[in-house]
Amino acid sequence: MSNQTTVTEFLLLGFSDVRELQILHFIVFLVLYLAALTGNLLIITAIALDYHLHTPMYFFLMSLSILDLGSISVTIPKSMANSLMNTRSISYSGCVAQVFFLIFFAEADFVLLTIMAYDRYVAICKPLHYETIMNRRACVQMAAIAWISVILYSSLHTGNTFSITFCGGNMVDQFFCEIPQLLKLACSNSYFNEVGVIEFSVCLSLSCFVFIIVTYVQILTTVLRIPSEQGRHKTFSTCLPHLIVISMFLSTGAFAYVKPISSSPSALDLVVAVLYSVLPPVMNPIIYSIKNKEIKASLRKLTGWRLFNKN
């Protein structure tokens, strides 16, 4: 076809052409990025250095913080650099890397949140068997299986996406290389393989979500039988933040990848992208540290900040 060209770079969506607004975008993203880095690094350090937190629940929480650091580092720095330098370009290889690592960290996040739901189920519904089921070897094996499977999954997504022929230009209507926006640039009939992979991903995500819902129904049923009001409060304070994180992450991510792609840039697409790619890494440390007395106590010992003093 005569309109097929070799794409060597892509042009990402800019937040504004006004220089003052570009600087404002840089500052806002910088604040969010530094907040995510600080919060997640504090949690990682607290769990790594406090022997009392060397339990399966905190092992998974530390893994979640590591993944959050990776996911927010995939999108925000490039967007900030483009705003600061008044450019919109990203190289072809840079776009490939963004797609791979964004899928990798996002899916690893979701798999880990599913494992964390199972961990809470065993701890609350089968407390006498918790140490046997969730021993160190089992935790490492689950984490390793999750990482390996997600690497293969990300490779499949990335390979399918960039095997297509781009003949719709190189303008990506998003501030990072997002698969649905890249598919808009594909020649007709050349992206069906990736659409099939996305459909499979949706089915897999729904299966995990159903598993999480069933798990939490059983957890809540067990919690309501606890005679101690303090015990119920402690359980709810641990599980409810987890449900909030999962719901926000899954709903916004599903909306971005399942909804019909519009032919023109949409403010809604931009907001949804920020919600599932930027907000969770910023909010996770706040949710887990504020509602968790053990994390707060460990951070208080490490930093001496009044922020983490007991109420």
Coordinates of C-alpha atoms in Angstrom, one line a residue:
M1 CA 0.0 0.0 0.0
S2 CA 1.3 3.4 -0.9
N3 CA 0.4 5.0 2.5
Q4 CA 2.5 2.5 4.5
T5 CA 5.6 4.1 6.0
T6 CA 8.3 3.0 8.3
V7 CA 7.8 4.6 11.7
T8 CA 11.0 5.6 13.4
E9 CA 9.5 7.7 16.2
F10 CA 6.1 8.5 17.7
L11 CA 4.6 11.9 18.9
L12 CA 3.0 11.7 22.3
L13 CA 0.0 13.8 23.4
G14 CA 1.1 17.1 24.9
F15 CA -0.9 18.6 27.8
S16 CA -0.7 22.0 26.3
D17 CA 1.1 24.2 23.7
V18 CA 1.3 27.1 26.2
R19 CA 4.7 27.2 27.8
E20 CA 3.5 28.2 31.2
L21 CA 1.1 25.2 31.3
Q22 CA 3.9 22.9 30.1
I23 CA 5.9 24.0 33.1
L24 CA 2.9 23.6 35.4
H25 CA 2.4 20.0 34.0
F26 CA 6.1 19.3 34.7
I27 CA 5.8 20.6 38.3
V28 CA 2.6 18.6 39.1
F29 CA 4.0 15.4 37.7
L30 CA 7.3 16.0 39.5
V31 CA 5.4 16.4 42.8
L32 CA 3.5 13.2 42.2
Y33 CA 6.6 11.3 41.1
L34 CA 8.6 12.4 44.2
A35 CA 5.6 11.5 46.4
A36 CA 5.4 8.0 44.9
L37 CA 9.2 7.5 45.2
T38 CA 9.3 8.7 48.8
G39 CA 6.3 6.8 50.0
N40 CA 7.2 3.5 48.3
L41 CA 10.9 3.7 49.3
L42 CA 9.9 4.3 53.0
I43 CA 7.7 1.2 52.9
I44 CA 10.4 -0.9 51.3
T45 CA 13.0 0.4 53.8
A46 CA 10.7 -0.1 56.8
I47 CA 9.8 -3.7 55.9
A48 CA 13.4 -4.6 54.9
L49 CA 15.0 -3.3 58.1
D50 CA 12.3 -4.3 60.6
Y51 CA 12.5 -8.0 61.5
H52 CA 9.0 -7.9 63.0
L53 CA 7.6 -7.2 59.5
H54 CA 9.3 -10.2 57.8
T55 CA 5.9 -11.9 57.3
P56 CA 4.2 -13.0 54.1
M57 CA 1.8 -10.0 54.2
Y58 CA 4.6 -7.5 54.3
F59 CA 6.7 -9.4 51.9
F60 CA 3.9 -9.0 49.3
L61 CA 3.4 -5.3 50.3
M62 CA 7.1 -4.7 49.8
S63 CA 6.9 -6.4 46.4
L64 CA 3.9 -4.1 45.5
S65 CA 5.9 -1.0 46.4
I66 CA 8.8 -2.2 44.2
L67 CA 6.3 -2.7 41.3
D68 CA 4.8 0.7 42.0
L69 CA 8.2 2.4 41.7
G70 CA 8.7 0.6 38.4
S71 CA 5.3 1.4 36.9
I72 CA 5.4 5.1 37.7
S73 CA 8.9 5.4 36.4
V74 CA 7.8 4.1 33.0
T75 CA 5.5 6.9 32.1
I76 CA 6.0 10.1 34.1
P77 CA 9.8 10.9 33.6
K78 CA 9.4 10.9 29.8
S79 CA 6.3 13.0 29.9
M80 CA 8.0 15.5 32.3
A81 CA 11.1 15.6 30.1
N82 CA 9.0 16.3 27.0
S83 CA 7.1 19.2 28.7
L84 CA 10.4 20.7 30.0
M85 CA 12.1 20.5 26.6
N86 CA 8.9 21.5 24.7
T87 CA 8.9 18.4 22.6
R88 CA 6.5 15.4 22.1
S89 CA 8.7 12.8 20.5
I90 CA 9.6 9.3 21.7
S91 CA 11.8 6.9 19.8
Y92 CA 10.4 3.7 18.3
S93 CA 12.5 1.6 20.7
G94 CA 11.5 3.9 23.6
C95 CA 7.8 3.3 22.8
V96 CA 8.4 -0.5 22.7
A97 CA 10.1 -0.3 26.1
Q98 CA 7.2 1.7 27.5
V99 CA 4.6 -0.8 26.3
F100 CA 6.5 -3.8 27.6
F101 CA 7.3 -2.4 31.0
L102 CA 3.9 -0.7 31.5
I103 CA 2.2 -4.1 30.8
F104 CA 4.7 -5.9 32.9
F105 CA 4.4 -3.7 36.0
A106 CA 0.6 -3.3 35.7
E107 CA -0.1 -7.0 35.3
A108 CA 2.4 -7.9 38.0
D109 CA 0.6 -5.4 40.3
F110 CA -2.8 -7.1 39.6
V111 CA -1.4 -10.6 40.1
L112 CA 0.2 -9.6 43.3
L113 CA -3.0 -8.0 44.6
T114 CA -4.7 -11.3 43.9
I115 CA -2.1 -13.2 45.9
M116 CA -2.5 -10.7 48.7
A117 CA -6.2 -11.4 48.7
Y118 CA -5.5 -15.1 49.1
D119 CA -3.0 -14.3 51.9
R120 CA -5.6 -12.4 53.8
Y121 CA -8.1 -15.3 53.2
V122 CA -5.8 -17.8 54.7
A123 CA -4.8 -15.5 57.6
I124 CA -8.4 -14.8 58.6
C125 CA -10.4 -17.9 57.5
K126 CA -7.7 -20.5 58.3
P127 CA -5.5 -19.0 60.9
L128 CA -4.3 -22.3 62.4
H129 CA -2.9 -23.4 59.0
Y130 CA -1.5 -20.0 58.0
E131 CA 2.2 -20.6 58.8
T132 CA 2.0 -24.0 57.0
I133 CA 0.3 -22.7 53.9
M134 CA 2.0 -19.3 53.6
N135 CA 5.5 -20.3 54.5
R136 CA 8.6 -18.6 53.1
R137 CA 9.1 -21.1 50.3
A138 CA 5.5 -20.8 49.2
C139 CA 5.7 -17.0 49.1
V140 CA 8.8 -17.0 47.0
Q141 CA 7.4 -19.6 44.6
M142 CA 4.2 -17.6 44.1
A143 CA 6.2 -14.4 43.6
A144 CA 8.5 -16.1 41.1
I145 CA 5.7 -17.7 39.1
A146 CA 3.9 -14.4 39.0
W147 CA 7.0 -12.6 37.7
I148 CA 7.9 -15.2 35.1
S149 CA 4.3 -15.5 33.8
V150 CA 4.0 -11.7 33.5
I151 CA 7.3 -11.4 31.6
L152 CA 5.9 -13.9 29.0
Y153 CA 2.5 -12.1 29.0
S154 CA 4.2 -8.7 28.4
S155 CA 6.4 -10.1 25.7
L156 CA 3.3 -11.5 23.9
H157 CA 1.5 -8.1 24.1
T158 CA 4.5 -6.1 23.0
G159 CA 5.3 -8.5 20.1
N160 CA 1.8 -8.5 18.8
T161 CA 1.5 -4.7 19.1
F162 CA 4.7 -3.9 17.2
S163 CA 4.3 -6.6 14.6
I164 CA 1.4 -4.6 13.1
T165 CA 1.9 -2.2 10.2
F166 CA 1.4 1.5 11.1
C167 CA -0.2 3.5 8.3
G168 CA -2.2 6.0 10.3
G169 CA 0.7 8.3 11.1
N170 CA 2.7 8.4 14.3
M171 CA 0.6 10.6 16.6
V172 CA -0.3 8.8 19.8
D173 CA -3.3 10.4 21.6
Q174 CA -1.9 9.7 25.0
F175 CA 1.0 11.0 27.1
F176 CA 2.7 7.6 26.9
C177 CA 2.6 4.7 24.5
E178 CA -0.7 3.0 25.3
I179 CA -1.7 0.0 23.3
P180 CA -5.3 1.1 22.4
Q181 CA -4.0 4.4 21.1
L182 CA -1.3 2.6 19.1
L183 CA -3.9 0.3 17.5
K184 CA -5.6 3.4 16.1
L185 CA -2.5 3.8 13.9
A186 CA -2.6 0.3 12.5
C187 CA -3.5 -0.6 9.0
S188 CA -6.9 -2.4 8.7
N189 CA -6.9 -6.1 9.6
S190 CA -3.3 -6.0 10.8
Y191 CA -4.1 -5.7 14.6
F192 CA -6.5 -8.6 15.1
N193 CA -4.0 -10.7 16.9
E194 CA -3.5 -8.0 19.5
V195 CA -7.2 -7.6 19.9
G196 CA -7.5 -11.3 20.6
V197 CA -4.8 -11.0 23.2
I198 CA -6.6 -8.1 24.8
E199 CA -9.8 -10.1 24.9
F200 CA -7.9 -13.0 26.5
S201 CA -6.5 -10.5 29.0
V202 CA -10.0 -9.2 29.9
C203 CA -11.2 -12.8 30.5
L204 CA -8.1 -13.5 32.7
S205 CA -8.5 -10.3 34.7
L206 CA -12.2 -11.0 35.2
S207 CA -11.4 -14.5 36.5
C208 CA -8.9 -13.0 39.0
F209 CA -11.5 -10.4 40.0
V210 CA -14.1 -13.1 40.6
F211 CA -11.6 -15.0 42.7
I212 CA -10.9 -11.8 44.7
I213 CA -14.6 -11.1 45.2
V214 CA -15.3 -14.7 46.3
T215 CA -12.3 -14.5 48.6
Y216 CA -13.5 -11.3 50.3
V217 CA -17.0 -12.6 50.7
Q218 CA -15.6 -15.5 52.7
I219 CA -13.4 -13.1 54.6
L220 CA -16.2 -10.7 55.5
T221 CA -18.4 -13.7 56.5
T222 CA -15.7 -14.9 58.9
V223 CA -15.1 -11.4 60.2
L224 CA -18.7 -10.8 61.1
R225 CA -18.5 -13.9 63.4
I226 CA -15.6 -12.4 65.3
P227 CA -16.9 -11.5 68.8
S228 CA -14.3 -8.8 69.4
E229 CA -15.1 -5.4 68.0
Q230 CA -11.4 -4.6 68.0
G231 CA -10.6 -7.7 66.0
R232 CA -13.3 -6.8 63.4
H233 CA -11.9 -3.3 63.2
K234 CA -8.3 -4.5 62.7
T235 CA -9.4 -6.9 59.9
F236 CA -11.5 -4.3 58.1
S237 CA -8.7 -1.7 58.3
T238 CA -6.4 -4.3 56.6
C239 CA -8.8 -5.5 53.9
L240 CA -10.8 -2.5 53.0
P241 CA -7.8 -0.5 51.7
H242 CA -6.9 -3.6 49.6
L243 CA -10.3 -3.6 48.1
I244 CA -10.1 0.1 47.3
V245 CA -6.8 -0.3 45.5
I246 CA -8.0 -3.3 43.5
S247 CA -11.3 -1.6 42.5
M248 CA -9.7 1.6 41.4
F249 CA -6.9 -0.1 39.5
L250 CA -9.1 -2.6 37.7
S251 CA -12.0 -0.3 36.8
T252 CA -9.9 2.4 35.3
G253 CA -7.5 -0.1 33.5
A254 CA -10.5 -2.0 32.1
F255 CA -12.2 1.2 30.9
A256 CA -9.0 2.3 29.1
Y257 CA -8.5 -1.0 27.2
V258 CA -12.1 -2.3 26.7
K259 CA -14.0 0.9 25.7
P260 CA -14.3 1.8 22.0
I261 CA -11.4 3.9 20.8
S262 CA -12.4 7.4 19.8
S263 CA -10.9 8.9 16.6
S264 CA -9.9 12.1 18.4
P265 CA -8.1 12.8 21.7
S266 CA -10.4 12.8 24.7
A267 CA -10.0 14.5 28.1
L268 CA -11.6 11.4 29.6
D269 CA -9.0 9.1 28.1
L270 CA -6.3 11.3 29.6
V271 CA -7.9 11.3 33.1
V272 CA -8.4 7.5 33.0
A273 CA -4.8 7.0 32.0
V274 CA -3.6 9.2 35.0
L275 CA -6.0 7.3 37.3
Y276 CA -4.6 3.8 36.5
S277 CA -1.0 4.6 35.7
V278 CA -0.1 7.4 38.1
L279 CA -2.5 7.5 41.0
P280 CA -2.1 4.0 42.4
P281 CA 1.7 4.2 43.0
V282 CA 1.1 7.5 44.7
M283 CA -1.9 6.3 46.8
N284 CA -0.8 2.8 47.8
P285 CA 1.9 3.9 50.3
I286 CA -0.6 6.4 51.9
I287 CA -3.4 3.8 52.2
Y288 CA -1.1 1.1 53.6
S289 CA 0.9 3.3 55.9
I290 CA -1.9 5.4 57.4
K291 CA -4.1 2.3 58.1
N292 CA -1.4 0.0 59.3
K293 CA -0.1 0.4 62.9
E294 CA 2.9 -1.9 62.3
I295 CA 4.1 0.1 59.3
K296 CA 3.5 3.4 61.2
A297 CA 5.5 2.1 64.2
S298 CA 8.4 1.0 62.0
L299 CA 8.5 4.3 60.1
R300 CA 8.4 6.2 63.4
K301 CA 11.4 4.3 64.5
L302 CA 13.3 4.9 61.3
T303 CA 12.4 8.5 60.7
G304 CA 11.3 9.9 64.0
W305 CA 8.6 11.9 62.1
R306 CA 5.6 13.1 64.1
L307 CA 3.5 12.2 61.0
F308 CA 3.8 8.5 62.0
N309 CA 3.1 9.0 65.7
K310 CA 0.2 7.2 67.2
N311 CA -3.1 9.1 67.2

